[in-house]
Amino acid sequence: MNTLDQIVSANRHALVQRWQSLFDRAPPAHVQVALPRRVLAWHVQDEALGRKAGLPRVRIT
């Protein structure tokens, strides 16, 4: 699942499997399918732009 079209058309089971492969854990138990879809779409776009590290870690004080 490496394109936005694949993410948009994927069912919940496929989205959960992809989430687990990327983050080494299941998504939160009772979220609507829109959250994994948005997070995975963001991840695909982030990789396409060459930013494989994800969001920068910021310390809130």
CSV table of C-alpha atoms in Angstrom, one decimal:
chain,number,residue,atom,x,y,z
A,1,MET,CA,0.0,0.0,0.0
A,2,ASN,CA,2.3,2.7,-1.3
A,3,THR,CA,0.0,5.1,-3.1
A,4,LEU,CA,-2.9,7.3,-1.9
A,5,ASP,CA,-5.3,5.5,-4.3
A,6,GLN,CA,-4.5,2.2,-2.5
A,7,ILE,CA,-5.1,3.8,0.9
A,8,VAL,CA,-8.4,5.3,-0.2
A,9,SER,CA,-9.7,2.0,-1.5
A,10,ALA,CA,-8.3,-0.2,1.2
A,11,ASN,CA,-10.6,-1.9,3.7
A,12,ARG,CA,-10.1,-1.6,7.5
A,13,HIS,CA,-8.2,-4.9,7.8
A,14,ALA,CA,-5.7,-3.8,5.2
A,15,LEU,CA,-5.2,-0.5,6.8
A,16,VAL,CA,-4.6,-2.1,10.2
A,17,GLN,CA,-2.1,-4.5,8.7
A,18,ARG,CA,-0.2,-1.6,7.1
A,19,TRP,CA,-0.3,0.5,10.3
A,20,GLN,CA,1.1,-2.5,12.3
A,21,SER,CA,3.9,-2.9,9.7
A,22,LEU,CA,4.9,0.8,10.0
A,23,PHE,CA,4.5,1.4,13.7
A,24,ASP,CA,5.0,-2.0,15.3
A,25,ARG,CA,1.7,-1.8,17.1
A,26,ALA,CA,-2.0,-1.9,16.3
A,27,PRO,CA,-3.9,1.4,15.9
A,28,PRO,CA,-6.1,2.5,18.8
A,29,ALA,CA,-8.9,0.0,19.3
A,30,HIS,CA,-12.0,2.0,18.7
A,31,VAL,CA,-11.0,4.6,16.1
A,32,GLN,CA,-13.0,5.2,13.0
A,33,VAL,CA,-11.3,4.0,9.8
A,34,ALA,CA,-10.7,7.7,8.8
A,35,LEU,CA,-7.8,8.0,11.3
A,36,PRO,CA,-5.6,5.2,10.0
A,37,ARG,CA,-6.4,6.3,6.5
A,38,ARG,CA,-5.2,9.9,7.2
A,39,VAL,CA,-2.1,8.8,9.1
A,40,LEU,CA,-1.1,6.3,6.4
A,41,ALA,CA,-1.8,8.9,3.6
A,42,TRP,CA,0.4,11.4,5.5
A,43,HIS,CA,3.1,8.8,5.8
A,44,VAL,CA,3.0,8.1,2.0
A,45,GLN,CA,3.3,11.8,1.2
A,46,ASP,CA,6.1,12.2,3.7
A,47,GLU,CA,8.1,9.5,2.1
A,48,ALA,CA,7.4,10.8,-1.4
A,49,LEU,CA,8.9,14.1,-0.3
A,50,GLY,CA,12.0,12.3,1.0
A,51,ARG,CA,11.4,13.0,4.7
A,52,LYS,CA,11.6,9.5,6.1
A,53,ALA,CA,12.1,10.6,9.7
A,54,GLY,CA,8.5,11.8,10.2
A,55,LEU,CA,7.6,14.7,12.4
A,56,PRO,CA,10.4,16.3,14.3
A,57,ARG,CA,10.4,15.6,18.0
A,58,VAL,CA,9.7,18.8,20.0
A,59,ARG,CA,10.1,19.1,23.7
A,60,ILE,CA,7.2,21.0,25.3
A,61,THR,CA,8.2,22.7,28.5
